[in-house]
PDB file of C-alpha atoms in Angstrom:
ATOM      1  CA  MET A 152      52.101 -65.790 -21.162  1.00 54.00           C
ATOM      2  CA  GLU A 153      52.405 -64.469 -17.636  1.00 54.00           C
ATOM      3  CA  GLY A 154      52.335 -60.842 -18.908  1.00 54.00           C
ATOM      4  CA  THR A 155      49.175 -61.534 -20.859  1.00 62.00           C
ATOM      5  CA  SER A 156      47.522 -62.946 -17.756  1.00 63.00           C
ATOM      6  CA  ILE A 157      48.441 -59.856 -15.706  1.00 62.00           C
ATOM      7  CA  LEU A 158      47.161 -57.539 -18.440  1.00 60.00           C
ATOM      8  CA  HIS A 159      43.943 -59.521 -18.616  1.00 61.00           C
ATOM      9  CA  GLY A 160      43.572 -59.169 -14.820  1.00 61.00           C
ATOM     10  CA  PHE A 161      44.023 -55.368 -14.948  1.00 60.00           C
ATOM     11  CA  THR A 162      41.489 -55.171 -17.771  1.00 71.00           C
ATOM     12  CA  ASN A 163      38.953 -57.028 -15.665  1.00 71.00           C
ATOM     13  CA  ILE A 164      39.577 -54.629 -12.760  1.00 75.00           C
ATOM     14  CA  TYR A 165      39.043 -51.584 -14.985  1.00 71.00           C
ATOM     15  CA  PHE A 166      35.852 -53.085 -16.377  1.00 74.00           C
ATOM     16  CA  ALA A 167      34.644 -53.798 -12.842  1.00 75.00           C
ATOM     17  CA  ILE A 168      35.361 -50.198 -11.756  1.00 80.00           C
ATOM     18  CA  PHE A 169      33.640 -48.841 -14.850  1.00 77.00           C
ATOM     19  CA  ALA A 170      30.638 -51.127 -14.272  1.00 79.00           C
ATOM     20  CA  LEU A 171      30.419 -49.977 -10.640  1.00 78.00           C
ATOM     21  CA  PHE A 172      30.582 -46.332 -11.728  1.00 77.00           C
ATOM     22  CA  CYS A 173      27.781 -46.886 -14.256  1.00 80.00           C
ATOM     23  CA  PHE A 174      25.698 -48.679 -11.646  1.00 77.00           C
ATOM     24  CA  LYS A 175      26.056 -45.804  -9.155  1.00 72.00           C
ATOM     25  CA  LEU A 176      25.253 -43.295 -11.890  1.00 75.00           C
ATOM     26  CA  LEU A 177      22.138 -45.271 -12.802  1.00 78.00           C
ATOM     27  CA  ILE A 178      21.044 -45.313  -9.165  1.00 72.00           C
ATOM     28  CA  LYS A 179      21.519 -41.545  -8.833  1.00 68.00           C
ATOM     29  CA  ILE A 180      19.568 -40.871 -12.008  1.00 74.00           C
ATOM     30  CA  SER A 181      16.777 -43.189 -10.840  1.00 73.00           C
ATOM     31  CA  LEU A 182      16.620 -41.486  -7.432  1.00 65.00           C
ATOM     32  CA  ALA A 183      16.603 -38.041  -9.059  1.00 64.00           C
ATOM     33  CA  LEU A 184      13.682 -39.102 -11.249  1.00 69.00           C
ATOM     34  CA  LEU A 185      11.919 -40.587  -8.234  1.00 65.00           C
ATOM     35  CA  THR A 186      12.296 -37.435  -6.144  1.00 58.00           C
ATOM     36  CA  HIS A 187      11.107 -35.347  -9.087  1.00 57.00           C
ATOM     37  CA  PHE A 188       8.072 -37.633  -9.366  1.00 62.00           C
ATOM     38  CA  TYR A 189       7.255 -37.121  -5.675  1.00 57.00           C
ATOM     39  CA  ILE A 190       7.594 -33.333  -6.019  1.00 50.00           C
ATOM     40  CA  VAL A 191       5.292 -33.259  -9.052  1.00 51.00           C
ATOM     41  CA  LYS A 192       2.763 -35.377  -7.176  1.00 56.00           C
ATOM     42  CA  GLY A 193       2.933 -33.001  -4.216  1.00 52.00           C
ATOM     43  CA  ASN A 194       4.660 -35.437  -1.829  1.00 56.00           C
ATOM     44  CA  ARG A 195       7.630 -33.195  -1.094  1.00 52.00           C
ATOM     45  CA  LYS A 196       8.122 -34.832   2.296  1.00 55.00           C
ATOM     46  CA  GLU A 197       8.976 -38.205   0.776  1.00 58.00           C
ATOM     47  CA  ALA A 198      11.208 -36.544  -1.800  1.00 55.00           C
ATOM     48  CA  ALA A 199      13.134 -34.808   0.966  1.00 55.00           C
ATOM     49  CA  ARG A 200      13.483 -38.048   2.935  1.00 56.00           C
ATOM     50  CA  ILE A 201      15.078 -39.760  -0.056  1.00 56.00           C
ATOM     51  CA  ALA A 202      17.431 -36.860  -0.653  1.00 51.00           C
ATOM     52  CA  GLU A 203      18.463 -36.674   3.005  1.00 52.00           C
ATOM     53  CA  GLU A 204      19.114 -40.418   3.373  1.00 54.00           C
ATOM     54  CA  ILE A 205      20.797 -41.056   0.035  1.00 50.00           C
ATOM     55  CA  TYR A 206      22.720 -37.831  -0.521  1.00 45.00           C
ATOM     56  CA  GLY A 207      23.361 -36.905   3.102  1.00 46.00           C
ATOM     57  CA  ILE A 208      21.662 -33.506   2.791  1.00 42.00           C
ATOM     58  CA  VAL A 209      21.059 -31.668   6.065  1.00 44.00           C
ATOM     59  CA  PRO A 210      17.366 -31.922   7.064  1.00 44.00           C
ATOM     60  CA  GLY A 211      15.386 -28.810   6.236  1.00 41.00           C
ATOM     61  CA  SER A 212      17.906 -27.475   3.732  1.00 42.00           C
ATOM     62  CA  TRP A 213      16.326 -29.136   0.714  1.00 43.00           C
ATOM     63  CA  ALA A 214      13.097 -28.299  -1.126  1.00 49.00           C
ATOM     64  CA  ASP A 215      10.862 -29.880   1.516  1.00 63.00           C
ATOM     65  CA  ARG A 216       9.415 -28.331   4.651  1.00 72.00           C
ATOM     66  CA  SER A 217      10.729 -29.327   8.043  1.00 88.00           C
ATOM     67  CA  PRO A 218       8.478 -30.615  10.859  1.00 91.00           C
ATOM     68  CA  LEU A 219       8.488 -27.002  12.066  1.00 93.00           C
ATOM     69  CA  HIS A 220       6.937 -25.895   8.769  1.00 93.00           C
ATOM     70  CA  ASP A 221       4.278 -28.594   8.948  1.00 92.00           C
ATOM     71  CA  ALA A 222       3.321 -27.746  12.543  1.00 94.00           C
ATOM     72  CA  ALA A 223       3.096 -24.024  11.723  1.00 95.00           C
ATOM     73  CA  PHE A 224       0.969 -24.521   8.609  1.00 92.00           C
ATOM     74  CA  GLN A 225      -1.407 -26.955  10.314  1.00 93.00           C
ATOM     75  CA  GLY A 226      -1.741 -24.773  13.415  1.00 95.00           C
ATOM     76  CA  ARG A 227      -0.410 -27.395  15.838  1.00 95.00           C
ATOM     77  CA  LEU A 228       0.711 -24.999  18.556  1.00 95.00           C
ATOM     78  CA  LEU A 229       1.840 -27.639  21.107  1.00 95.00           C
ATOM     79  CA  SER A 230       3.930 -29.473  18.506  1.00 93.00           C
ATOM     80  CA  LEU A 231       5.442 -26.177  17.389  1.00 95.00           C
ATOM     81  CA  LYS A 232       6.447 -25.253  20.942  1.00 94.00           C
ATOM     82  CA  THR A 233       7.904 -28.740  21.478  1.00 94.00           C
ATOM     83  CA  LEU A 234       9.995 -28.543  18.309  1.00 93.00           C
ATOM     84  CA  ILE A 235      11.313 -25.104  19.263  1.00 93.00           C
ATOM     85  CA  ALA A 236      12.175 -26.424  22.748  1.00 93.00           C
ATOM     86  CA  GLN A 237      14.056 -29.315  21.104  1.00 90.00           C
ATOM     87  CA  GLY A 238      16.283 -26.816  19.342  1.00 89.00           C
ATOM     88  CA  PHE A 239      14.702 -26.337  15.897  1.00 89.00           C
ATOM     89  CA  ASN A 240      15.773 -23.052  14.347  1.00 93.00           C
ATOM     90  CA  VAL A 241      12.662 -20.871  13.874  1.00 94.00           C
ATOM     91  CA  ASN A 242      14.325 -19.279  10.834  1.00 94.00           C
ATOM     92  CA  LEU A 243      14.919 -22.595   9.057  1.00 91.00           C
ATOM     93  CA  VAL A 244      13.965 -22.154   5.403  1.00 91.00           C
ATOM     94  CA  THR A 245      13.456 -24.395   2.405  1.00 88.00           C
ATOM     95  CA  THR A 246      15.385 -24.007  -0.830  1.00 84.00           C
ATOM     96  CA  ASP A 247      12.755 -21.535  -2.033  1.00 86.00           C
ATOM     97  CA  ARG A 248      13.297 -19.691   1.292  1.00 90.00           C
ATOM     98  CA  VAL A 249       9.882 -20.375   2.809  1.00 93.00           C
ATOM     99  CA  SER A 250      10.014 -20.073   6.594  1.00 95.00           C
ATOM    100  CA  ALA A 251       7.730 -21.511   9.243  1.00 96.00           C
ATOM    101  CA  LEU A 252       6.369 -17.987   9.793  1.00 97.00           C
ATOM    102  CA  HIS A 253       5.349 -17.849   6.128  1.00 96.00           C
ATOM    103  CA  GLU A 254       3.439 -21.082   6.617  1.00 95.00           C
ATOM    104  CA  ALA A 255       1.754 -19.990   9.858  1.00 96.00           C
ATOM    105  CA  CYS A 256       0.531 -16.760   8.245  1.00 96.00           C
ATOM    106  CA  LEU A 257      -0.641 -18.532   5.107  1.00 94.00           C
ATOM    107  CA  GLY A 258      -2.683 -20.842   7.320  1.00 94.00           C
ATOM    108  CA  GLY A 259      -3.976 -17.911   9.364  1.00 95.00           C
ATOM    109  CA  HIS A 260      -2.689 -19.402  12.641  1.00 96.00           C
ATOM    110  CA  VAL A 261      -2.021 -16.307  14.723  1.00 97.00           C
ATOM    111  CA  ALA A 262      -0.984 -18.199  17.885  1.00 97.00           C
ATOM    112  CA  CYS A 263       1.674 -20.153  15.984  1.00 97.00           C
ATOM    113  CA  ALA A 264       2.894 -17.010  14.271  1.00 97.00           C
ATOM    114  CA  LYS A 265       3.180 -15.250  17.621  1.00 97.00           C
ATOM    115  CA  VAL A 266       5.243 -18.068  19.147  1.00 97.00           C
ATOM    116  CA  LEU A 267       7.607 -18.007  16.178  1.00 97.00           C
ATOM    117  CA  LEU A 268       8.006 -14.234  16.382  1.00 97.00           C
ATOM    118  CA  GLU A 269       8.598 -14.329  20.130  1.00 96.00           C
ATOM    119  CA  ASN A 270      11.362 -16.862  19.509  1.00 96.00           C
ATOM    120  CA  GLY A 271      13.139 -14.701  16.955  1.00 95.00           C
ATOM    121  CA  ALA A 272      11.504 -15.459  13.620  1.00 96.00           C
ATOM    122  CA  GLN A 273      12.346 -12.857  10.968  1.00 96.00           C
ATOM    123  CA  VAL A 274       9.182 -10.832  10.416  1.00 97.00           C
ATOM    124  CA  ASN A 275      10.292  -9.543   6.994  1.00 95.00           C
ATOM    125  CA  ALA A 276      11.692 -12.806   5.628  1.00 94.00           C
ATOM    126  CA  VAL A 277      11.381 -12.991   1.841  1.00 93.00           C
ATOM    127  CA  THR A 278      10.944 -16.090  -0.338  1.00 92.00           C
ATOM    128  CA  VAL A 279      12.531 -16.484  -3.772  1.00 89.00           C
ATOM    129  CA  ASP A 280       9.207 -15.296  -5.208  1.00 89.00           C
ATOM    130  CA  GLY A 281       9.350 -12.069  -3.191  1.00 90.00           C
ATOM    131  CA  LEU A 282       6.652 -13.077  -0.695  1.00 94.00           C
ATOM    132  CA  THR A 283       6.725 -11.941   2.942  1.00 95.00           C
ATOM    133  CA  PRO A 284       4.742 -13.290   5.921  1.00 97.00           C
ATOM    134  CA  LEU A 285       2.610 -10.125   5.703  1.00 96.00           C
ATOM    135  CA  PHE A 286       1.794 -10.923   2.075  1.00 95.00           C
ATOM    136  CA  ASN A 287       0.717 -14.439   3.100  1.00 96.00           C
ATOM    137  CA  ALA A 288      -1.448 -13.044   5.902  1.00 97.00           C
ATOM    138  CA  CYS A 289      -3.173 -10.716   3.425  1.00 96.00           C
ATOM    139  CA  CYS A 290      -3.601 -13.596   0.999  1.00 95.00           C
ATOM    140  CA  ARG A 291      -5.348 -15.544   3.753  1.00 95.00           C
ATOM    141  CA  GLY A 292      -7.319 -12.511   4.926  1.00 96.00           C
ATOM    142  CA  SER A 293      -6.232 -12.948   8.526  1.00 96.00           C
ATOM    143  CA  VAL A 294      -6.735  -9.591  10.225  1.00 97.00           C
ATOM    144  CA  ALA A 295      -5.224 -10.919  13.472  1.00 97.00           C
ATOM    145  CA  CYS A 296      -2.034 -12.037  11.707  1.00 97.00           C
ATOM    146  CA  VAL A 297      -1.737  -8.736   9.837  1.00 97.00           C
ATOM    147  CA  ASN A 298      -2.065  -6.725  13.060  1.00 97.00           C
ATOM    148  CA  MET A 299       0.428  -8.869  14.930  1.00 96.00           C
ATOM    149  CA  LEU A 300       3.028  -8.801  12.142  1.00 97.00           C
ATOM    150  CA  LEU A 301       2.813  -5.018  12.016  1.00 97.00           C
ATOM    151  CA  GLU A 302       3.259  -4.873  15.808  1.00 96.00           C
ATOM    152  CA  PHE A 303       6.454  -6.911  15.431  1.00 96.00           C
ATOM    153  CA  GLY A 304       7.818  -4.515  12.821  1.00 95.00           C
ATOM    154  CA  ALA A 305       6.625  -5.914   9.487  1.00 95.00           C
ATOM    155  CA  ASN A 306       7.199  -3.512   6.604  1.00 93.00           C
ATOM    156  CA  PRO A 307       3.757  -2.764   5.079  1.00 91.00           C
ATOM    157  CA  GLN A 308       5.105  -1.130   1.911  1.00 85.00           C
ATOM    158  CA  LEU A 309       7.782  -2.955  -0.014  1.00 76.00           C
ATOM    159  CA  GLY A 310       9.854  -2.175  -3.085  1.00 73.00           C
ATOM    160  CA  ASN A 311       8.755  -2.907  -6.636  1.00 67.00           C
ATOM    161  CA  HIS A 312      10.741  -6.152  -6.722  1.00 75.00           C
ATOM    162  CA  LEU A 313       8.626  -7.652  -3.922  1.00 81.00           C
ATOM    163  CA  ALA A 314       4.993  -8.723  -3.934  1.00 86.00           C
ATOM    164  CA  SER A 315       2.707  -6.057  -2.454  1.00 92.00           C
ATOM    165  CA  PRO A 316       0.564  -7.088   0.549  1.00 95.00           C
ATOM    166  CA  LEU A 317      -1.867  -4.237  -0.207  1.00 95.00           C
ATOM    167  CA  HIS A 318      -2.467  -5.373  -3.778  1.00 95.00           C
ATOM    168  CA  GLU A 319      -2.944  -8.964  -2.617  1.00 95.00           C
ATOM    169  CA  ALA A 320      -5.499  -7.927   0.009  1.00 96.00           C
ATOM    170  CA  VAL A 321      -7.441  -5.947  -2.592  1.00 97.00           C
ATOM    171  CA  LYS A 322      -7.219  -8.730  -5.150  1.00 95.00           C
ATOM    172  CA  ARG A 323      -8.694 -11.220  -2.668  1.00 95.00           C
ATOM    173  CA  GLY A 324     -11.345  -8.781  -1.512  1.00 96.00           C
ATOM    174  CA  HIS A 325     -10.047  -8.638   2.086  1.00 97.00           C
ATOM    175  CA  ARG A 326     -11.160  -5.084   2.809  1.00 96.00           C
ATOM    176  CA  GLU A 327     -10.241  -5.093   6.513  1.00 97.00           C
ATOM    177  CA  CYS A 328      -6.659  -6.127   5.776  1.00 97.00           C
ATOM    178  CA  MET A 329      -6.538  -3.395   3.139  1.00 96.00           C
ATOM    179  CA  GLU A 330      -7.739  -0.758   5.602  1.00 97.00           C
ATOM    180  CA  ILE A 331      -5.181  -1.807   8.218  1.00 96.00           C
ATOM    181  CA  LEU A 332      -2.330  -1.432   5.735  1.00 96.00           C
ATOM    182  CA  LEU A 333      -3.592   1.948   4.552  1.00 95.00           C
ATOM    183  CA  ALA A 334      -3.809   3.072   8.188  1.00 95.00           C
ATOM    184  CA  HIS A 335      -0.062   2.372   8.384  1.00 93.00           C
ATOM    185  CA  GLU A 336       0.575   4.996   5.697  1.00 86.00           C
ATOM    186  CA  VAL A 337       0.953   2.684   2.727  1.00 92.00           C
ATOM    187  CA  ASP A 338       0.751   4.643  -0.539  1.00 93.00           C
ATOM    188  CA  ILE A 339      -2.847   4.255  -1.693  1.00 95.00           C
ATOM    189  CA  ASP A 340      -1.839   4.937  -5.310  1.00 94.00           C
ATOM    190  CA  GLN A 341       1.229   2.698  -5.365  1.00 91.00           C
ATOM    191  CA  GLU A 342       1.439   1.319  -8.903  1.00 89.00           C
ATOM    192  CA  ASP A 343       2.617  -2.253  -9.115  1.00 86.00           C
ATOM    193  CA  VAL A 344       4.382  -2.998 -12.404  1.00 82.00           C
ATOM    194  CA  GLN A 345       2.330  -6.120 -12.999  1.00 85.00           C
ATOM    195  CA  HIS A 346      -1.018  -5.209 -11.440  1.00 89.00           C
ATOM    196  CA  GLY A 347      -1.298  -1.402 -11.478  1.00 94.00           C
ATOM    197  CA  THR A 348      -2.721   0.594  -8.564  1.00 96.00           C
ATOM    198  CA  PRO A 349      -4.846  -0.952  -5.788  1.00 96.00           C
ATOM    199  CA  LEU A 350      -7.926   0.753  -7.264  1.00 97.00           C
ATOM    200  CA  TYR A 351      -7.191  -0.724 -10.675  1.00 97.00           C
ATOM    201  CA  VAL A 352      -6.791  -4.178  -9.094  1.00 97.00           C
ATOM    202  CA  ALA A 353     -10.112  -3.760  -7.262  1.00 97.00           C
ATOM    203  CA  CYS A 354     -11.844  -2.883 -10.533  1.00 96.00           C
ATOM    204  CA  THR A 355     -10.161  -5.718 -12.433  1.00 95.00           C
ATOM    205  CA  TYR A 356     -11.250  -8.311  -9.853  1.00 96.00           C
ATOM    206  CA  GLN A 357     -14.620  -6.606  -9.286  1.00 95.00           C
ATOM    207  CA  ARG A 358     -14.147  -6.046  -5.562  1.00 96.00           C
ATOM    208  CA  THR A 359     -16.853  -3.412  -5.165  1.00 96.00           C
ATOM    209  CA  ASP A 360     -16.395  -2.929  -1.409  1.00 96.00           C
ATOM    210  CA  CYS A 361     -12.694  -2.295  -1.885  1.00 97.00           C
ATOM    211  CA  VAL A 362     -13.386   0.113  -4.767  1.00 97.00           C
ATOM    212  CA  ARG A 363     -15.797   2.115  -2.608  1.00 97.00           C
ATOM    213  CA  LYS A 364     -13.428   2.246   0.364  1.00 97.00           C
ATOM    214  CA  LEU A 365     -10.407   3.201  -1.745  1.00 97.00           C
ATOM    215  CA  LEU A 366     -12.353   6.043  -3.329  1.00 97.00           C
ATOM    216  CA  GLU A 367     -13.548   7.208   0.094  1.00 96.00           C
ATOM    217  CA  LEU A 368      -9.946   7.236   1.318  1.00 95.00           C
ATOM    218  CA  GLY A 369      -8.826   9.407  -1.566  1.00 95.00           C
ATOM    219  CA  ALA A 370      -7.462   7.048  -4.226  1.00 96.00           C
ATOM    220  CA  ASN A 371      -6.770   8.750  -7.559  1.00 96.00           C
ATOM    221  CA  VAL A 372      -9.710   7.707  -9.695  1.00 96.00           C
ATOM    222  CA  ASN A 373      -7.831   8.132 -12.984  1.00 96.00           C
ATOM    223  CA  VAL A 374      -4.601   6.299 -12.171  1.00 95.00           C
ATOM    224  CA  GLY A 375      -4.531   2.608 -13.035  1.00 95.00           C
ATOM    225  CA  LYS A 376      -2.020   0.519 -14.953  1.00 94.00           C
ATOM    226  CA  ARG A 377       0.060   2.703 -17.251  1.00 90.00           C
ATOM    227  CA  LEU A 378      -2.468   4.342 -19.647  1.00 92.00           C
ATOM    228  CA  ASP A 379      -5.285   2.017 -18.624  1.00 95.00           C
ATOM    229  CA  THR A 380      -7.521   3.672 -15.997  1.00 96.00           C
ATOM    230  CA  PRO A 381      -9.740   1.970 -13.392  1.00 96.00           C
ATOM    231  CA  LEU A 382     -12.719   2.960 -15.562  1.00 96.00           C
ATOM    232  CA  HIS A 383     -11.222   1.023 -18.464  1.00 96.00           C
ATOM    233  CA  ALA A 384     -10.986  -2.058 -16.225  1.00 95.00           C
ATOM    234  CA  ALA A 385     -14.566  -1.666 -14.973  1.00 95.00           C
ATOM    235  CA  ALA A 386     -15.928  -1.194 -18.499  1.00 94.00           C
ATOM    236  CA  ARG A 387     -13.981  -4.215 -19.706  1.00 93.00           C
ATOM    237  CA  LYS A 388     -15.508  -6.337 -16.933  1.00 92.00           C
ATOM    238  CA  SER A 389     -19.036  -4.954 -17.595  1.00 90.00           C
ATOM    239  CA  ASN A 390     -19.451  -3.995 -13.938  1.00 90.00           C
ATOM    240  CA  VAL A 391     -22.018  -1.210 -13.965  1.00 93.00           C
ATOM    241  CA  GLU A 392     -21.938  -0.712 -10.180  1.00 95.00           C
ATOM    242  CA  VAL A 393     -18.212  -0.014 -10.228  1.00 95.00           C
ATOM    243  CA  VAL A 394     -18.593   2.225 -13.286  1.00 95.00           C
ATOM    244  CA  ILE A 395     -21.174   4.318 -11.425  1.00 94.00           C
ATOM    245  CA  LEU A 396     -18.899   4.565  -8.381  1.00 95.00           C
ATOM    246  CA  LEU A 397     -15.936   5.689 -10.458  1.00 96.00           C
ATOM    247  CA  THR A 398     -17.854   8.259 -12.446  1.00 94.00           C
ATOM    248  CA  ASP A 399     -19.459   9.595  -9.267  1.00 94.00           C
ATOM    249  CA  TYR A 400     -15.940  10.250  -7.984  1.00 95.00           C
ATOM    250  CA  GLY A 401     -14.950  12.066 -11.162  1.00 94.00           C
ATOM    251  CA  ALA A 402     -13.465   9.386 -13.411  1.00 94.00           C
ATOM    252  CA  SER A 403     -12.647  10.832 -16.817  1.00 93.00           C
ATOM    253  CA  LEU A 404     -14.670   9.375 -19.684  1.00 92.00           C
ATOM    254  CA  LYS A 405     -12.183  10.719 -22.227  1.00 91.00           C
ATOM    255  CA  CYS A 406      -8.988   9.008 -21.039  1.00 93.00           C
ATOM    256  CA  ARG A 407      -7.557   6.717 -23.691  1.00 93.00           C
ATOM    257  CA  ASN A 408      -5.311   3.722 -23.155  1.00 92.00           C
ATOM    258  CA  ALA A 409      -2.372   2.446 -25.206  1.00 91.00           C
ATOM    259  CA  ASP A 410      -4.801   1.101 -27.818  1.00 91.00           C
ATOM    260  CA  PHE A 411      -6.321   4.591 -28.101  1.00 93.00           C
ATOM    261  CA  LYS A 412      -9.598   3.435 -26.597  1.00 93.00           C
ATOM    262  CA  CYS A 413     -11.779   5.115 -24.017  1.00 93.00           C
ATOM    263  CA  ALA A 414     -13.981   3.245 -21.538  1.00 93.00           C
ATOM    264  CA  LEU A 415     -16.998   3.380 -23.844  1.00 91.00           C
ATOM    265  CA  ASP A 416     -15.003   1.646 -26.581  1.00 92.00           C
ATOM    266  CA  LEU A 417     -14.358  -1.285 -24.236  1.00 92.00           C
ATOM    267  CA  ALA A 418     -17.944  -1.682 -23.041  1.00 92.00           C
ATOM    268  CA  ALA A 419     -20.059  -4.361 -24.669  1.00 90.00           C
ATOM    269  CA  PRO A 420     -22.463  -2.813 -27.219  1.00 89.00           C
ATOM    270  CA  ASN A 421     -25.926  -2.056 -25.818  1.00 87.00           C
ATOM    271  CA  SER A 422     -24.875  -3.242 -22.356  1.00 89.00           C
ATOM    272  CA  LYS A 423     -25.853  -1.506 -19.129  1.00 90.00           C
ATOM    273  CA  VAL A 424     -22.283  -0.227 -18.817  1.00 90.00           C
ATOM    274  CA  ALA A 425     -22.397   1.284 -22.301  1.00 91.00           C
ATOM    275  CA  GLN A 426     -25.765   2.888 -21.553  1.00 90.00           C
ATOM    276  CA  GLU A 427     -24.477   4.302 -18.272  1.00 91.00           C
ATOM    277  CA  LEU A 428     -21.373   5.742 -19.933  1.00 90.00           C
ATOM    278  CA  LEU A 429     -23.444   7.295 -22.723  1.00 90.00           C
ATOM    279  CA  LEU A 430     -25.787   8.766 -20.144  1.00 88.00           C
ATOM    280  CA  ARG A 431     -22.849  10.273 -18.262  1.00 83.00           C
ATOM    281  CA  GLU A 432     -21.462  11.735 -21.458  1.00 77.00           C
ATOM    282  CA  GLY A 433     -24.690  13.514 -22.284  1.00 66.00           C
ATOM    283  CA  PRO A 434     -26.143  14.106 -25.782  1.00 58.00           C
ATOM    284  CA  ALA A 435     -23.775  13.205 -28.593  1.00 50.00           C
ATOM    285  CA  SER A 436     -22.020  16.223 -30.005  1.00 42.00           C
ATOM    286  CA  LEU A 437     -21.056  16.801 -33.617  1.00 41.00           C
ATOM    287  CA  ALA A 438     -17.476  15.805 -32.781  1.00 44.00           C
ATOM    288  CA  GLN A 439     -18.631  12.522 -31.259  1.00 48.00           C
ATOM    289  CA  LEU A 440     -20.765  11.692 -34.266  1.00 46.00           C
ATOM    290  CA  CYS A 441     -17.908  12.553 -36.582  1.00 49.00           C
ATOM    291  CA  ARG A 442     -15.498  10.320 -34.659  1.00 49.00           C
ATOM    292  CA  LEU A 443     -17.911   7.396 -34.560  1.00 48.00           C
ATOM    293  CA  SER A 444     -18.584   7.765 -38.262  1.00 52.00           C
ATOM    294  CA  ILE A 445     -14.881   7.747 -39.073  1.00 47.00           C
ATOM    295  CA  ARG A 446     -14.325   4.614 -37.009  1.00 48.00           C
ATOM    296  CA  LYS A 447     -17.201   2.804 -38.600  1.00 46.00           C
ATOM    297  CA  GLN A 448     -16.288   3.611 -42.181  1.00 50.00           C
ATOM    298  CA  LEU A 449     -12.503   3.699 -42.181  1.00 44.00           C
ATOM    299  CA  GLY A 450     -11.439   1.715 -39.120  1.00 46.00           C
ATOM    300  CA  ARG A 451      -9.121   2.498 -36.295  1.00 45.00           C
ATOM    301  CA  SER A 452      -5.978   2.610 -38.457  1.00 49.00           C
ATOM    302  CA  CYS A 453      -7.213   5.837 -40.020  1.00 48.00           C
ATOM    303  CA  LEU A 454      -7.237   7.488 -36.603  1.00 46.00           C
ATOM    304  CA  TYR A 455      -3.508   6.988 -36.384  1.00 48.00           C
ATOM    305  CA  ALA A 456      -3.138   8.335 -39.921  1.00 50.00           C
ATOM    306  CA  VAL A 457      -4.779  11.588 -38.815  1.00 44.00           C
ATOM    307  CA  HIS A 458      -1.675  12.352 -36.766  1.00 48.00           C
ATOM    308  CA  LYS A 459       0.480  12.103 -39.863  1.00 47.00           C
ATOM    309  CA  LEU A 460      -1.577  14.618 -41.818  1.00 49.00           C
ATOM    310  CA  HIS A 461      -0.227  17.481 -39.700  1.00 49.00           C
ATOM    311  CA  LEU A 462      -3.643  19.101 -39.488  1.00 46.00           C
ATOM    312  CA  PRO A 463      -4.216  22.187 -37.353  1.00 50.00           C
ATOM    313  CA  GLU A 464      -4.568  21.167 -33.730  1.00 49.00           C
ATOM    314  CA  PRO A 465      -8.253  22.191 -33.386  1.00 45.00           C
ATOM    315  CA  LEU A 466      -9.189  20.116 -36.430  1.00 45.00           C
ATOM    316  CA  GLU A 467      -7.169  17.137 -35.265  1.00 47.00           C
ATOM    317  CA  ASN A 468      -8.793  17.261 -31.825  1.00 47.00           C
ATOM    318  CA  PHE A 469     -12.168  17.533 -33.494  1.00 45.00           C
ATOM    319  CA  LEU A 470     -11.535  14.305 -35.439  1.00 46.00           C
ATOM    320  CA  LEU A 471      -9.926  12.292 -32.642  1.00 48.00           C
ATOM    321  CA  TYR A 472     -11.551  13.437 -29.403  1.00 44.00           C
ATOM    322  CA  ARG A 473     -14.873  14.485 -28.043  1.00 42.00           C
TER     323      ARG A 473
END
């Protein structure tokens, strides 16, 4: 009887321990869901507070920004100086490796960025997405930030695995930032794997001022994204002004992309771009008429079949090209 009572007591203890374990697990799951909810809603500060208090995580090491990040992004120079004086590390980063300098440049706050740099902030710090402070400055279009970062040793031309500040400046239409980078000997024809050359990006996003300046500075008018040329991009976007600029600088009307299409093939029928391209080509030759007739009657698949016929090269060129 006494043994049964002892066994029953141990069983109750085990059940109590198991119940406590389940309760703690439930709390952790609930807190994880709550922090995820705050992150999704954009309230990363509250999510970080929960994580720091409950899990004992060191402030600033989780996915939230520190007070230093907030002060830098909002341009609160006095607060930033006070925090640095209190001992905050200027190179403190979040889990995705965003530094206070990244935030200052993204906000275009040159005074805050300067204070951070003067106190040892890493000018070429890279986030998990491959973004540098210089990239953020170009994204914002802050000429002052771009100039200052370069003075402090920012690398204007990065490897293929990092986001290109030049391409971002062109994409956003920040011509002055683009010119500053090019003045620091950045390769004007650098081809980004995802976006192509700066000229191709300018044509894709219809940044006419950037297109004009890039051409004036000597950008290769026929190099774009793999087989796609800047003229292909301009024709696809139906931007007649850019098409005129490109053709004035010698863009080839005969270049074909991976789909075996030239710029005229991508232009909307009877559009101003199509008319301009036809005008630049001149009167239709017999070869052009033959090619257009083949496309209309047999379709594009027959053009590929021509290669398999092993025709003499002059005849094949006559059927496929102008």
